[in-house]
């Protein structure tokens, strides 16, 4: 998996946020209270070939860190001892990319295709259903590659540790795996041994990573970010790979890169949790001792020198059909900051970044977005501390050509004004309060989160023990802040100068066509080269087809391989009894309250749902805009800036969002409503309720200023929509396919699907002269009934037993501020949304690859078929679809899913070059599953796959939420658990026949991608185009 931590994880100022999530990344994920390590290890003491160099106890994070080094190879090893059953492992290597061919990314894939100890095809993917892990993956970052997993099972940890170490240090790296995962030229649909109706010998570029990166480059936000990185950080090439350069990579280059970089001397190992350090060290050392010390490219790269700025660069990029054609520019200005290994200064710069960018009241938001220069931040906006030198960037998407220079001018003017006025101490206090709550907030994924936070700095010269020393950093920051003008001096030092890069992407209407032409020319050149080698094009073509058929032969043998060399846990390791988290019910007036009393470190978690019955579709589709508006408009008495400051000072965050759920007994019954949520220190519960009440009842939807800000929200959402679809196109395809099947499917599509995207783009494109008065009236109507003190309102509270009385009293006060009831207005539905969803729909979008989904209705959660359907989805994914869609078809991802609660079964493909072939595989999947001779081992693996998510660790704030949100109580969960464990082979065959073979006539299909006339009206396909509405504010044109 490609990961550029600086790309999106470090964007610090997204519209509607009240706090920078990267600011406190080091403490956001906490697990259970720890006891100190009981290992009697002394500094300098040898331990299974390692030596303990340093150790540090960090009481605020309830952990002890041990830094070790392997004596023979110099491999660095960090172990974090913490009383957390969710144990984590990672091995990572410094992988500075030598060029833009994506060799680190392709190597990440091919290392997992077989190793010396596990000489089978794809042991990584074959381990997925043989494990109880709650996380298994691999990541290619800009300058390092990591292989992490997490599990609560001791035997599982040992199994995965063995597989991961052998995969990375001793991979087979076979040439056919390079061709499958990297790139090759082959027939689009080879006819194999004989010609078939679906064969197509047209030669094309193929390869899993090649198609993944074509999809990645279709995301305009990613494209802008990576082109920005190309110019500000030319010393770091594109580790993911540019498809235009990827075909320059050969098999020998791959093997050489592995030999040079995947060596213990170039590795950093990480373990976390409550399993003994000595056990880990013994096994790891056994694997490393066969190696000697080696040299690799461990150089720490730095950005270009901007000391003689300013520098201006412009590149071309694609147009966005959902955005005004006059607002297609992206531009940003960036400065180099200090050495990120200075923990205190780097933290201070994060604070400063948040003060400048976070929230609607921030000075740069007001100067750039509220002023109308652009609707949303550019993808690189924020403080990026992922490298040796920090980079601070500010920019906008959706800028008019004539406004591009004004953006930089406005940034400079705003920064100078801030320097004159200084930073508000109360805003700094609010950010530090968020840090306090982050320390207290218990989550299930702390170990994985801390690994991901430490690695970038660790590879770039930062001390991992310093990065863990949270209180030391905070206290030093506070000491510095006590000195006059500390943050102002940093602002002056780094940003009040012209030593900067202004990077602009201008729209090119022919961008997509140019990419296609370039790929065609590159393909022709490659074929011409082979023609010269083989003497004729016919011979060259025959050789390419022969190579493809050989690869298919290798792929076809994989499903019947003997996997006995692979370790596995077993279904008997899965407890038959559910681990229960008791809740109790009470009533406050007419309102039902669910209580979960647990150890929460002095925090109270609040959630409420107000059921909305009879909600017209024309109001429902505006609910996302309504909830966004609550966090944007302010009240008559308080600006949004003042409200944001209070939220940071008094809570860990509050939110209002849409909620819907299918009945566990009937898939054709669904409920919907608005959800309120928030958490705060027990001492701040009243303040949290007051803020929620203020936002719900007092948000001001009146006047031209409110209308202007709603338009701003619409334009910002529309501006980022195309990129959101590109990064999760299969999810949008699934929503649209499901929309025509059940009420829940329709609700999901209207709220978060392509229907919502099109409506938002349509409203965003309305001329200012036409106004949004009708929309404002509907938003006010929603406000009247959004939250009421009625039998349809229910509450869930998670808190410590000591704070129950305080919570009851505070809740009574909050409920007393709510209206008793309010009728939902009946609107004229003559222009309501189209709820007729065709059986086969193709969405034409400017992407280089496709996303597809097929969905069909099955059975409710409590039905006897629900459990075998879940098992069937795993069997199809791991035993059939991964092989056909990814390995043979070249898609980045594909599989089956069974939504147990919503009663829907489906299939999907992701970044798929050949959706027609994928749909054929999917349509035949039911018969394949029905006729397959399933083994006991097949069922065992499928059950393990299901229980990876069923038994995944749960954050304290989520305990009891399944019951509250869906009506599925623990007795129902226990029955389903037993049903899953007891599924038999004949049960799988029966549901495959009933639902996937006989029920295929009810299926709905959606495909997203470039319109090449692959899906024709004559074959029953309806083609739709997402675009801005023509003319004035009409209905969505879908």
PDB file of N, CA and C in Angstrom, residues 131-162:
ATOM      1  N   UNK A 131      -5.244 -16.148  10.314  1.00  0.00           N
ATOM      2  CA  UNK A 131      -4.804 -15.311  11.426  1.00  0.00           C
ATOM      3  C   UNK A 131      -6.008 -14.691  12.119  1.00  0.00           C
ATOM      4  N   UNK A 132      -5.783 -14.270  13.362  1.00  0.00           N
ATOM      5  CA  UNK A 132      -6.786 -13.488  14.091  1.00  0.00           C
ATOM      6  C   UNK A 132      -6.320 -12.049  14.249  1.00  0.00           C
ATOM      7  N   UNK A 133      -5.413 -11.620  13.385  1.00  0.00           N
ATOM      8  CA  UNK A 133      -4.901 -10.253  13.470  1.00  0.00           C
ATOM      9  C   UNK A 133      -6.014  -9.250  13.229  1.00  0.00           C
ATOM     10  N   UNK A 134      -5.891  -8.094  13.854  1.00  0.00           N
ATOM     11  CA  UNK A 134      -6.826  -7.005  13.572  1.00  0.00           C
ATOM     12  C   UNK A 134      -6.187  -5.966  12.660  1.00  0.00           C
ATOM     13  N   UNK A 135      -4.918  -6.206  12.281  1.00  0.00           N
ATOM     14  CA  UNK A 135      -4.257  -5.345  11.307  1.00  0.00           C
ATOM     15  C   UNK A 135      -3.113  -6.118  10.675  1.00  0.00           C
ATOM     16  N   UNK A 136      -3.095  -6.160   9.338  1.00  0.00           N
ATOM     17  CA  UNK A 136      -1.972  -6.706   8.572  1.00  0.00           C
ATOM     18  C   UNK A 136      -1.840  -5.859   7.321  1.00  0.00           C
ATOM     19  N   UNK A 137      -0.646  -5.339   7.072  1.00  0.00           N
ATOM     20  CA  UNK A 137      -0.479  -4.538   5.861  1.00  0.00           C
ATOM     21  C   UNK A 137       0.993  -4.285   5.622  1.00  0.00           C
ATOM     22  N   UNK A 138       1.268  -3.528   4.574  1.00  0.00           N
ATOM     23  CA  UNK A 138       2.608  -3.032   4.287  1.00  0.00           C
ATOM     24  C   UNK A 138       2.460  -1.656   3.675  1.00  0.00           C
ATOM     25  N   UNK A 139       3.404  -0.750   3.960  1.00  0.00           N
ATOM     26  CA  UNK A 139       3.293   0.636   3.513  1.00  0.00           C
ATOM     27  C   UNK A 139       4.585   1.096   2.849  1.00  0.00           C
ATOM     28  N   UNK A 140       4.445   1.715   1.693  1.00  0.00           N
ATOM     29  CA  UNK A 140       5.570   2.401   1.068  1.00  0.00           C
ATOM     30  C   UNK A 140       5.419   3.882   1.343  1.00  0.00           C
ATOM     31  N   UNK A 141       6.290   4.432   2.148  1.00  0.00           N
ATOM     32  CA  UNK A 141       6.306   5.861   2.424  1.00  0.00           C
ATOM     33  C   UNK A 141       7.355   6.523   1.535  1.00  0.00           C
ATOM     34  N   UNK A 142       7.510   7.815   1.672  1.00  0.00           N
ATOM     35  CA  UNK A 142       8.364   8.539   0.741  1.00  0.00           C
ATOM     36  C   UNK A 142       9.814   8.091   0.794  1.00  0.00           C
ATOM     37  N   UNK A 143      10.322   7.715   1.990  1.00  0.00           N
ATOM     38  CA  UNK A 143      11.730   7.320   2.091  1.00  0.00           C
ATOM     39  C   UNK A 143      11.945   6.058   2.922  1.00  0.00           C
ATOM     40  N   UNK A 144      10.877   5.355   3.273  1.00  0.00           N
ATOM     41  CA  UNK A 144      11.018   4.095   3.987  1.00  0.00           C
ATOM     42  C   UNK A 144       9.816   3.200   3.697  1.00  0.00           C
ATOM     43  N   UNK A 145      10.005   1.917   3.940  1.00  0.00           N
ATOM     44  CA  UNK A 145       8.949   0.932   3.701  1.00  0.00           C
ATOM     45  C   UNK A 145       8.782   0.105   4.963  1.00  0.00           C
ATOM     46  N   UNK A 146       7.536  -0.077   5.403  1.00  0.00           N
ATOM     47  CA  UNK A 146       7.288  -0.771   6.669  1.00  0.00           C
ATOM     48  C   UNK A 146       6.274  -1.887   6.485  1.00  0.00           C
ATOM     49  N   UNK A 147       6.411  -2.903   7.341  1.00  0.00           N
ATOM     50  CA  UNK A 147       5.567  -4.092   7.302  1.00  0.00           C
ATOM     51  C   UNK A 147       5.030  -4.346   8.717  1.00  0.00           C
ATOM     52  N   UNK A 148       3.853  -3.806   9.047  1.00  0.00           N
ATOM     53  CA  UNK A 148       3.327  -3.950  10.407  1.00  0.00           C
ATOM     54  C   UNK A 148       2.149  -4.932  10.497  1.00  0.00           C
ATOM     55  N   UNK A 149       1.952  -5.467  11.697  1.00  0.00           N
ATOM     56  CA  UNK A 149       0.735  -6.210  12.012  1.00  0.00           C
ATOM     57  C   UNK A 149       0.398  -5.986  13.480  1.00  0.00           C
ATOM     58  N   UNK A 150      -0.856  -6.302  13.844  1.00  0.00           N
ATOM     59  CA  UNK A 150      -1.307  -6.213  15.235  1.00  0.00           C
ATOM     60  C   UNK A 150      -2.230  -7.385  15.525  1.00  0.00           C
ATOM     61  N   UNK A 151      -2.081  -7.983  16.693  1.00  0.00           N
ATOM     62  CA  UNK A 151      -2.927  -9.098  17.092  1.00  0.00           C
ATOM     63  C   UNK A 151      -2.947  -9.202  18.613  1.00  0.00           C
ATOM     64  N   UNK A 152      -4.001  -9.783  19.133  1.00  0.00           N
ATOM     65  CA  UNK A 152      -4.103 -10.007  20.576  1.00  0.00           C
ATOM     66  C   UNK A 152      -3.750 -11.439  20.950  1.00  0.00           C
ATOM     67  N   UNK A 153      -3.494 -12.297  19.951  1.00  0.00           N
ATOM     68  CA  UNK A 153      -3.253 -13.717  20.181  1.00  0.00           C
ATOM     69  C   UNK A 153      -1.761 -14.008  20.136  1.00  0.00           C
ATOM     70  N   UNK A 154      -1.248 -14.627  21.180  1.00  0.00           N
ATOM     71  CA  UNK A 154       0.200 -14.853  21.300  1.00  0.00           C
ATOM     72  C   UNK A 154       0.720 -15.761  20.185  1.00  0.00           C
ATOM     73  N   UNK A 155       0.017 -16.860  19.899  1.00  0.00           N
ATOM     74  CA  UNK A 155       0.465 -17.762  18.840  1.00  0.00           C
ATOM     75  C   UNK A 155       0.387 -17.069  17.484  1.00  0.00           C
ATOM     76  N   UNK A 156      -0.641 -16.289  17.294  1.00  0.00           N
ATOM     77  CA  UNK A 156      -0.793 -15.545  16.051  1.00  0.00           C
ATOM     78  C   UNK A 156       0.374 -14.583  15.857  1.00  0.00           C
ATOM     79  N   UNK A 157       0.783 -13.931  16.933  1.00  0.00           N
ATOM     80  CA  UNK A 157       1.922 -13.010  16.865  1.00  0.00           C
ATOM     81  C   UNK A 157       3.174 -13.767  16.410  1.00  0.00           C
ATOM     82  N   UNK A 158       3.410 -14.917  16.988  1.00  0.00           N
ATOM     83  CA  UNK A 158       4.584 -15.714  16.627  1.00  0.00           C
ATOM     84  C   UNK A 158       4.524 -16.137  15.162  1.00  0.00           C
ATOM     85  N   UNK A 159       3.331 -16.556  14.706  1.00  0.00           N
ATOM     86  CA  UNK A 159       3.166 -16.978  13.314  1.00  0.00           C
ATOM     87  C   UNK A 159       3.474 -15.834  12.350  1.00  0.00           C
ATOM     88  N   UNK A 160       2.864 -14.691  12.607  1.00  0.00           N
ATOM     89  CA  UNK A 160       3.018 -13.554  11.703  1.00  0.00           C
ATOM     90  C   UNK A 160       4.437 -13.004  11.743  1.00  0.00           C
ATOM     91  N   UNK A 161       5.051 -13.027  12.910  1.00  0.00           N
ATOM     92  CA  UNK A 161       6.439 -12.577  13.027  1.00  0.00           C
ATOM     93  C   UNK A 161       7.341 -13.409  12.110  1.00  0.00           C
ATOM     94  N   UNK A 162       7.123 -14.699  12.109  1.00  0.00           N
ATOM     95  CA  UNK A 162       7.925 -15.586  11.266  1.00  0.00           C
ATOM     96  C   UNK A 162       7.699 -15.284   9.785  1.00  0.00           C
TER      97      UNK A 162
END
